[in-house]
CSV table of C-alpha atoms in Angstrom, one decimal:
chain,number,residue,atom,x,y,z
A,130,UNK,CA,0.0,-0.2,0.5
A,131,UNK,CA,1.1,3.3,-1.1
A,132,UNK,CA,1.5,6.1,1.8
A,133,UNK,CA,-0.9,9.5,1.1
A,134,UNK,CA,0.4,12.9,1.6
A,135,UNK,CA,-0.9,15.6,3.2
A,136,UNK,CA,-2.4,16.6,0.0
A,137,UNK,CA,-4.4,13.1,-0.8
A,138,UNK,CA,-5.7,13.4,3.2
A,139,UNK,CA,-7.0,16.7,3.1
A,140,UNK,CA,-9.0,16.0,-0.4
A,141,UNK,CA,-10.0,12.6,0.8
A,142,UNK,CA,-11.4,13.6,2.7
A,143,UNK,CA,-8.6,11.0,5.9
A,144,UNK,CA,-8.1,14.4,6.9
A,145,UNK,CA,-10.7,17.0,8.7
A,146,UNK,CA,-7.8,19.8,9.2
A,147,UNK,CA,-4.8,21.7,7.2
A,148,UNK,CA,-4.0,21.7,11.3
A,149,UNK,CA,-3.8,17.6,11.1
A,150,UNK,CA,-0.4,17.8,9.0
A,151,UNK,CA,0.5,21.1,9.7
A,152,UNK,CA,1.1,21.5,13.3
A,153,UNK,CA,1.9,25.6,13.9
A,154,UNK,CA,2.0,26.0,17.9
A,155,UNK,CA,2.7,29.3,19.2
A,156,UNK,CA,3.9,29.1,23.2
A,157,UNK,CA,5.8,30.9,25.4
A,158,UNK,CA,9.1,29.8,27.6
A,159,UNK,CA,9.9,29.2,30.9
A,160,UNK,CA,12.1,33.2,30.6
A,161,UNK,CA,9.6,34.5,28.6
A,162,UNK,CA,10.9,33.6,25.0
A,163,UNK,CA,8.3,33.1,22.4
A,164,UNK,CA,8.6,30.3,19.6
A,165,UNK,CA,6.3,29.1,16.3
A,166,UNK,CA,6.7,25.3,16.7
A,167,UNK,CA,6.8,23.9,13.7
A,168,UNK,CA,5.4,19.8,13.0
A,169,UNK,CA,5.1,18.4,9.1
A,170,UNK,CA,4.0,15.3,7.8
A,171,UNK,CA,6.8,14.1,6.1
A,172,UNK,CA,8.9,17.5,6.3
A,173,UNK,CA,10.8,18.7,9.2
A,174,UNK,CA,10.5,19.9,12.5
A,175,UNK,CA,11.7,23.7,13.8
A,176,UNK,CA,11.6,25.8,15.8
A,177,UNK,CA,11.3,29.6,14.7
A,178,UNK,CA,11.9,32.3,17.1
A,179,UNK,CA,10.9,35.9,17.0
A,180,UNK,CA,12.1,37.4,20.0
A,181,UNK,CA,16.2,36.1,18.0
A,182,UNK,CA,15.5,37.0,14.7
A,183,UNK,CA,12.8,35.1,13.3
A,184,UNK,CA,15.6,32.6,14.1
A,185,UNK,CA,15.4,29.0,13.3
A,186,UNK,CA,15.8,27.0,16.9
A,187,UNK,CA,16.2,23.4,16.8
A,188,UNK,CA,14.8,21.3,14.1
A,189,UNK,CA,14.8,17.4,13.7
A,190,UNK,CA,13.9,15.2,11.2
A,191,UNK,CA,11.8,12.3,11.1
A,192,UNK,CA,12.2,11.1,15.3
A,193,UNK,CA,17.1,12.6,13.9
A,194,UNK,CA,17.6,15.7,14.6
A,195,UNK,CA,19.6,17.9,12.1
A,196,UNK,CA,20.8,21.7,13.9
A,197,UNK,CA,23.3,22.0,15.7
A,198,UNK,CA,22.9,22.2,20.0
A,199,UNK,CA,25.7,25.5,22.1
A,200,UNK,CA,27.0,23.7,24.8
A,201,UNK,CA,25.0,26.6,26.6
A,202,UNK,CA,22.8,25.3,28.7
A,203,UNK,CA,21.0,28.6,29.2
A,204,UNK,CA,21.0,32.3,27.7
A,205,UNK,CA,23.1,34.5,30.1
A,206,UNK,CA,21.2,37.1,28.8
A,207,UNK,CA,22.4,40.8,28.2
A,208,UNK,CA,26.0,41.9,28.5
A,209,UNK,CA,27.4,38.8,28.1
A,210,UNK,CA,29.2,38.3,24.6
A,211,UNK,CA,27.7,37.0,21.6
A,212,UNK,CA,29.3,33.2,21.8
A,213,UNK,CA,28.5,33.2,25.3
A,214,UNK,CA,24.7,33.6,23.8
A,215,UNK,CA,25.1,31.3,21.1
A,216,UNK,CA,22.9,28.6,21.6
A,217,UNK,CA,22.7,26.3,18.6
A,218,UNK,CA,20.1,26.1,16.5
A,219,UNK,CA,19.1,25.4,12.5
A,220,UNK,CA,19.9,29.1,11.0
A,221,UNK,CA,21.5,32.3,13.0
A,222,UNK,CA,21.9,35.3,11.3
A,223,UNK,CA,24.7,37.5,11.4
A,224,UNK,CA,25.1,41.0,10.2
A,225,UNK,CA,23.7,43.5,9.2
A,226,UNK,CA,26.6,45.9,11.1
A,227,UNK,CA,29.3,42.9,11.6
A,228,UNK,CA,29.6,40.0,10.6
A,229,UNK,CA,33.7,37.7,12.1
A,230,UNK,CA,35.5,39.7,14.9
A,231,UNK,CA,34.0,42.3,16.4
A,232,UNK,CA,34.8,46.0,16.0
A,233,UNK,CA,35.7,49.4,16.9
A,234,UNK,CA,31.9,50.0,16.1
A,235,UNK,CA,30.0,46.6,16.2
A,236,UNK,CA,30.1,43.4,18.4
A,237,UNK,CA,30.5,40.1,17.0
A,238,UNK,CA,28.5,39.2,14.1
A,239,UNK,CA,26.0,41.7,14.6
A,240,UNK,CA,22.8,42.5,16.1
A,241,UNK,CA,20.4,40.2,13.5
A,242,UNK,CA,20.1,37.2,16.3
A,243,UNK,CA,19.6,38.8,19.2
A,244,UNK,CA,16.9,41.4,17.8
A,245,UNK,CA,13.5,40.5,18.3
A,246,UNK,CA,10.9,40.5,15.3
A,247,UNK,CA,7.7,43.0,14.8
A,248,UNK,CA,5.5,41.7,12.6
A,249,UNK,CA,5.0,38.0,13.3
A,250,UNK,CA,2.6,36.1,11.9
A,251,UNK,CA,1.9,32.6,10.1
A,252,UNK,CA,-0.6,31.3,8.3
A,253,UNK,CA,-1.4,27.6,6.6
A,254,UNK,CA,-1.5,27.2,2.3
A,255,UNK,CA,-3.2,24.0,0.7
A,256,UNK,CA,-1.3,23.2,-2.3
A,257,UNK,CA,-2.7,20.9,-4.2
A,258,UNK,CA,0.0,18.8,-3.0
A,259,UNK,CA,-0.1,19.4,0.4
A,260,UNK,CA,0.5,22.2,2.9
A,261,UNK,CA,2.9,24.3,3.5
A,262,UNK,CA,3.2,27.6,6.2
A,263,UNK,CA,4.2,30.7,5.9
A,264,UNK,CA,6.4,32.3,9.0
A,265,UNK,CA,6.6,36.3,8.3
A,266,UNK,CA,8.0,39.0,10.1
A,267,UNK,CA,10.2,42.5,10.1
A,268,UNK,CA,14.0,42.3,11.8
A,269,UNK,CA,15.0,46.3,12.2
A,270,UNK,CA,18.4,47.9,12.7
A,271,UNK,CA,18.5,51.5,13.4
A,272,UNK,CA,20.0,54.1,14.7
A,273,UNK,CA,18.1,57.1,16.1
A,274,UNK,CA,20.0,60.2,14.0
A,275,UNK,CA,21.3,57.8,11.0
A,276,UNK,CA,21.2,53.9,9.9
A,277,UNK,CA,17.9,52.3,9.5
A,278,UNK,CA,18.7,48.6,7.9
A,279,UNK,CA,14.9,46.6,7.3
A,280,UNK,CA,15.1,42.8,7.3
A,281,UNK,CA,11.4,41.6,6.1
A,282,UNK,CA,11.9,38.1,7.1
A,283,UNK,CA,10.0,34.4,5.6
A,284,UNK,CA,10.0,31.5,6.6
A,285,UNK,CA,8.4,28.5,4.6
A,286,UNK,CA,8.2,25.2,4.9
A,287,UNK,CA,6.0,22.5,3.8
A,288,UNK,CA,4.3,19.1,4.3
A,289,UNK,CA,6.2,16.1,2.2
A,290,UNK,CA,9.2,17.8,1.6
A,291,UNK,CA,12.2,18.2,4.2
A,292,UNK,CA,13.4,21.6,3.6
A,293,UNK,CA,12.8,24.9,5.0
A,294,UNK,CA,13.1,27.9,3.3
A,295,UNK,CA,14.6,31.4,4.3
A,296,UNK,CA,13.8,34.3,2.1
A,297,UNK,CA,14.6,37.6,3.1
A,298,UNK,CA,14.0,40.9,1.4
A,299,UNK,CA,17.6,43.9,2.9
A,300,UNK,CA,15.8,47.7,2.5
A,301,UNK,CA,18.1,51.2,2.9
A,302,UNK,CA,15.0,53.4,4.2
A,303,UNK,CA,18.0,55.7,4.8
A,304,UNK,CA,19.5,58.3,3.6
A,305,UNK,CA,22.5,57.0,3.1
A,306,UNK,CA,23.9,54.7,1.8
A,307,UNK,CA,24.5,52.6,4.1
A,308,UNK,CA,27.6,48.7,4.2
A,309,UNK,CA,25.5,45.6,5.1
A,310,UNK,CA,27.6,42.6,5.3
A,311,UNK,CA,26.0,39.8,6.2
A,312,UNK,CA,25.9,35.7,6.7
A,313,UNK,CA,23.3,32.4,7.3
A,314,UNK,CA,25.0,30.8,10.1
A,315,UNK,CA,24.0,27.3,9.2
A,316,UNK,CA,24.9,24.9,12.2
A,317,UNK,CA,25.0,20.9,11.7
A,318,UNK,CA,25.7,18.5,13.6
A,319,UNK,CA,25.4,15.1,14.5
A,320,UNK,CA,24.0,11.9,13.4
A,321,UNK,CA,23.7,14.0,10.1
A,322,UNK,CA,27.2,15.0,10.4
A,323,UNK,CA,29.3,11.7,11.2
A,324,UNK,CA,33.0,11.4,12.3
A,325,UNK,CA,34.6,10.6,8.5
A,326,UNK,CA,31.6,13.2,6.6
A,327,UNK,CA,31.9,15.5,4.4
A,328,UNK,CA,30.9,18.8,3.3
A,329,UNK,CA,31.0,19.1,-1.1
A,330,UNK,CA,31.2,22.2,-2.2
A,331,UNK,CA,32.8,23.6,-6.0
A,332,UNK,CA,35.2,25.9,-5.3
A,333,UNK,CA,37.5,27.8,-6.9
A,334,UNK,CA,39.4,28.8,-4.4
A,335,UNK,CA,39.6,28.8,-1.1
A,336,UNK,CA,41.4,30.1,2.1
A,337,UNK,CA,41.7,29.6,5.9
A,338,UNK,CA,41.5,31.6,8.3
A,339,UNK,CA,44.8,29.8,10.6
A,340,UNK,CA,46.9,27.0,8.7
A,341,UNK,CA,44.6,23.5,9.3
A,342,UNK,CA,46.4,21.4,11.9
A,343,UNK,CA,48.0,17.9,11.3
A,344,UNK,CA,45.5,15.2,9.8
A,345,UNK,CA,43.1,17.5,9.5
A,346,UNK,CA,41.5,18.4,5.9
A,347,UNK,CA,39.1,21.7,5.8
A,348,UNK,CA,36.0,20.1,4.7
A,349,UNK,CA,35.4,16.7,6.2
A,350,UNK,CA,34.9,16.4,10.3
A,351,UNK,CA,37.5,13.4,11.7
A,352,UNK,CA,36.5,11.4,15.0
A,353,UNK,CA,35.9,13.9,18.3
A,354,UNK,CA,38.5,14.9,20.1
A,355,UNK,CA,39.6,16.6,23.3
A,356,UNK,CA,40.2,20.3,22.7
A,357,UNK,CA,40.1,19.8,19.2
A,358,UNK,CA,40.7,23.0,17.4
A,359,UNK,CA,37.9,24.6,14.4
A,360,UNK,CA,39.3,24.9,11.4
A,361,UNK,CA,37.5,28.5,9.5
A,362,UNK,CA,37.9,29.2,5.6
A,363,UNK,CA,36.0,30.8,3.1
A,364,UNK,CA,35.7,29.9,-0.5
A,365,UNK,CA,35.7,31.7,-3.6
A,366,UNK,CA,34.1,31.2,-7.6
A,367,UNK,CA,31.8,29.3,-5.9
A,368,UNK,CA,29.7,26.6,-9.6
A,369,UNK,CA,25.9,28.3,-10.0
A,370,UNK,CA,23.4,26.9,-11.2
A,371,UNK,CA,20.4,28.9,-11.8
A,372,UNK,CA,21.4,31.5,-9.8
A,373,UNK,CA,21.6,29.4,-7.0
A,374,UNK,CA,24.9,27.7,-5.3
A,375,UNK,CA,24.9,24.2,-3.6
A,376,UNK,CA,26.4,22.8,-0.1
A,377,UNK,CA,25.8,19.1,0.2
A,378,UNK,CA,26.4,17.2,3.4
A,379,UNK,CA,27.7,13.5,2.7
A,380,UNK,CA,28.0,10.6,4.9
A,381,UNK,CA,25.7,10.7,8.0
A,382,UNK,CA,22.3,8.3,7.5
A,383,UNK,CA,21.3,11.3,4.7
A,384,UNK,CA,23.0,13.9,3.3
A,385,UNK,CA,22.1,17.1,4.4
A,386,UNK,CA,22.0,20.3,1.0
A,387,UNK,CA,22.2,23.9,2.3
A,388,UNK,CA,21.5,25.8,-1.3
A,389,UNK,CA,22.1,30.4,-1.1
A,390,UNK,CA,21.5,33.1,-3.4
A,391,UNK,CA,24.3,33.1,-4.9
A,392,UNK,CA,24.5,36.5,-6.6
A,393,UNK,CA,23.6,38.1,-3.2
A,394,UNK,CA,25.9,36.0,-1.4
A,395,UNK,CA,29.4,35.0,-3.6
A,396,UNK,CA,31.6,33.7,-0.4
A,397,UNK,CA,30.6,29.9,1.7
A,398,UNK,CA,32.6,30.7,5.4
A,399,UNK,CA,33.3,27.1,6.3
A,400,UNK,CA,33.1,26.6,10.9
A,401,UNK,CA,34.8,23.1,11.3
A,402,UNK,CA,34.9,21.5,15.1
A,403,UNK,CA,35.3,18.0,16.0
A,404,UNK,CA,36.4,18.7,19.8
A,405,UNK,CA,34.4,16.4,21.8
A,406,UNK,CA,31.7,17.1,23.4
A,407,UNK,CA,31.4,20.4,20.8
A,408,UNK,CA,31.6,18.9,16.9
A,409,UNK,CA,29.3,21.2,14.7
A,410,UNK,CA,29.9,22.0,11.2
A,411,UNK,CA,29.1,25.8,10.1
A,412,UNK,CA,28.1,25.8,6.4
A,413,UNK,CA,27.7,29.9,6.0
A,414,UNK,CA,26.9,31.9,3.4
A,415,UNK,CA,27.7,35.4,3.2
A,416,UNK,CA,28.2,38.5,0.9
A,417,UNK,CA,31.1,40.0,2.4
A,418,UNK,CA,34.6,38.1,4.0
A,419,UNK,CA,34.7,37.3,8.0
A,420,UNK,CA,39.0,37.1,8.4
A,421,UNK,CA,41.7,38.9,6.0
A,422,UNK,CA,43.1,42.3,5.1
A,423,UNK,CA,39.6,42.9,3.3
A,424,UNK,CA,38.4,43.5,6.5
A,425,UNK,CA,41.1,46.7,6.7
A,426,UNK,CA,38.7,48.2,3.0
A,427,UNK,CA,35.7,50.2,3.5
A,428,UNK,CA,32.7,49.1,5.8
A,429,UNK,CA,34.6,46.0,6.7
A,430,UNK,CA,34.7,44.4,2.4
A,431,UNK,CA,30.5,44.5,2.8
A,432,UNK,CA,29.1,45.9,-0.2
A,433,UNK,CA,27.0,49.1,0.0
A,434,UNK,CA,23.2,49.8,0.1
A,435,UNK,CA,21.6,52.6,-1.5
A,436,UNK,CA,18.7,54.8,-0.3
A,437,UNK,CA,16.1,53.4,-0.8
A,438,UNK,CA,17.5,49.9,-2.2
A,439,UNK,CA,17.3,46.6,-1.5
A,440,UNK,CA,18.4,43.2,-1.8
A,441,UNK,CA,16.6,39.6,-2.5
A,442,UNK,CA,19.1,36.7,-0.8
A,443,UNK,CA,18.2,33.6,1.0
A,444,UNK,CA,19.1,30.2,2.7
A,445,UNK,CA,17.4,27.0,2.4
A,446,UNK,CA,18.3,23.7,4.2
A,447,UNK,CA,16.9,20.4,2.9
A,448,UNK,CA,16.7,16.4,4.5
A,449,UNK,CA,18.2,14.8,1.2
A,450,UNK,CA,17.2,10.9,2.1
A,451,UNK,CA,18.7,7.8,0.9
A,452,UNK,CA,17.0,6.5,-2.9
A,453,UNK,CA,18.9,3.3,-3.1
A,454,UNK,CA,15.9,1.4,-0.1
A,455,UNK,CA,12.5,3.1,-1.6
A,456,UNK,CA,10.9,1.3,2.3
A,457,UNK,CA,13.5,4.0,3.5
A,458,UNK,CA,11.5,6.3,5.8
A,459,UNK,CA,12.8,10.1,7.8
A,460,UNK,CA,14.5,10.0,10.4
A,461,UNK,CA,15.8,6.0,9.2
A,462,UNK,CA,18.0,5.9,6.4
A,463,UNK,CA,17.8,2.7,6.1
A,464,UNK,CA,21.4,2.5,3.1
A,465,UNK,CA,24.4,4.1,3.5
A,466,UNK,CA,25.1,7.9,2.5
A,467,UNK,CA,26.5,8.5,-0.5
A,468,UNK,CA,24.4,6.0,-2.3
A,469,UNK,CA,21.5,7.9,-3.7
A,470,UNK,CA,21.5,10.4,-6.4
A,471,UNK,CA,23.1,13.3,-4.7
A,472,UNK,CA,26.4,13.0,-4.7
A,473,UNK,CA,27.5,16.7,-4.7
A,474,UNK,CA,30.4,18.4,-6.6
A,475,UNK,CA,34.3,17.5,-6.3
A,476,UNK,CA,36.0,17.6,-2.1
A,477,UNK,CA,38.0,20.0,-0.9
A,478,UNK,CA,39.7,22.7,-3.6
A,479,UNK,CA,42.7,22.9,-2.9
A,480,UNK,CA,44.2,25.7,0.6
A,481,UNK,CA,45.1,28.4,1.2
A,482,UNK,CA,46.7,29.5,4.3
A,483,UNK,CA,45.2,33.0,5.1
A,484,UNK,CA,48.9,34.6,6.0
């Protein structure tokens, strides 16, 4: 018997309401943080965080966790640094005034992730193939006498496909040009990130923030070890198909693809940290340098958005279940990684060490 999709369940009258297959819970955690908890039949389950820039928190594919969670048990709150407040989650947005280390005028990775969204609303859309959930909101960054930046965000995910898309319109409502660095910090963890896993990305050149530790590769995860150093890299001259660039994580029970708008995010930064108890791979499409001499230039190397101008940009995360075994079900993939139809591009290009 063939399993029915969410659309068939609705049209055949086997379920009465769209929320039976696409649930959204609007909840407040102890401590006061608001969450939108999205659960989709045959798709992903994930938290949307309105109080943190409408970013994505914990995420699951069936019974398998997808997003990395940091070692911090709780956010210590205002006054602590960005790293101390970084709890992980599937997508954390960095910018719009800085990415990377602190500058003279902005903190590490900017303020987006710690800024509450306004005008937050969500709805379901019934389509011939199933049910889509949309979440929209606005994140503003402003100074009293100057900058007026707005990020209009929409998150879209559907039943029947383990995929979530973050769509942003970044607009300058001010009267002066503004440099706008952006980085989408996609955080992947175990078990889909497994020892021996590799991120495959078709890039013409790679440079590293520090020299590689002995025996390490820039885009491969070794066995976890106590105190292992993180490897941070930047990948340029990315292959583009239909306006999108793409990286694919292999080596776990299923592959995970991250793709993004190549014109607005021409760089890919990566953060591979195989320390025991940390164990994370950051896949980070960006529009500006995270390190290196380019940061010494105007706007720290970020592109400039003129008054009244806007960009459309965004990122997609999708689990690619193995296709070799047609009986494999979400969260219970039976075929080994790499056996499906998504082998990804070639392994690491030859890295250039950052001087």
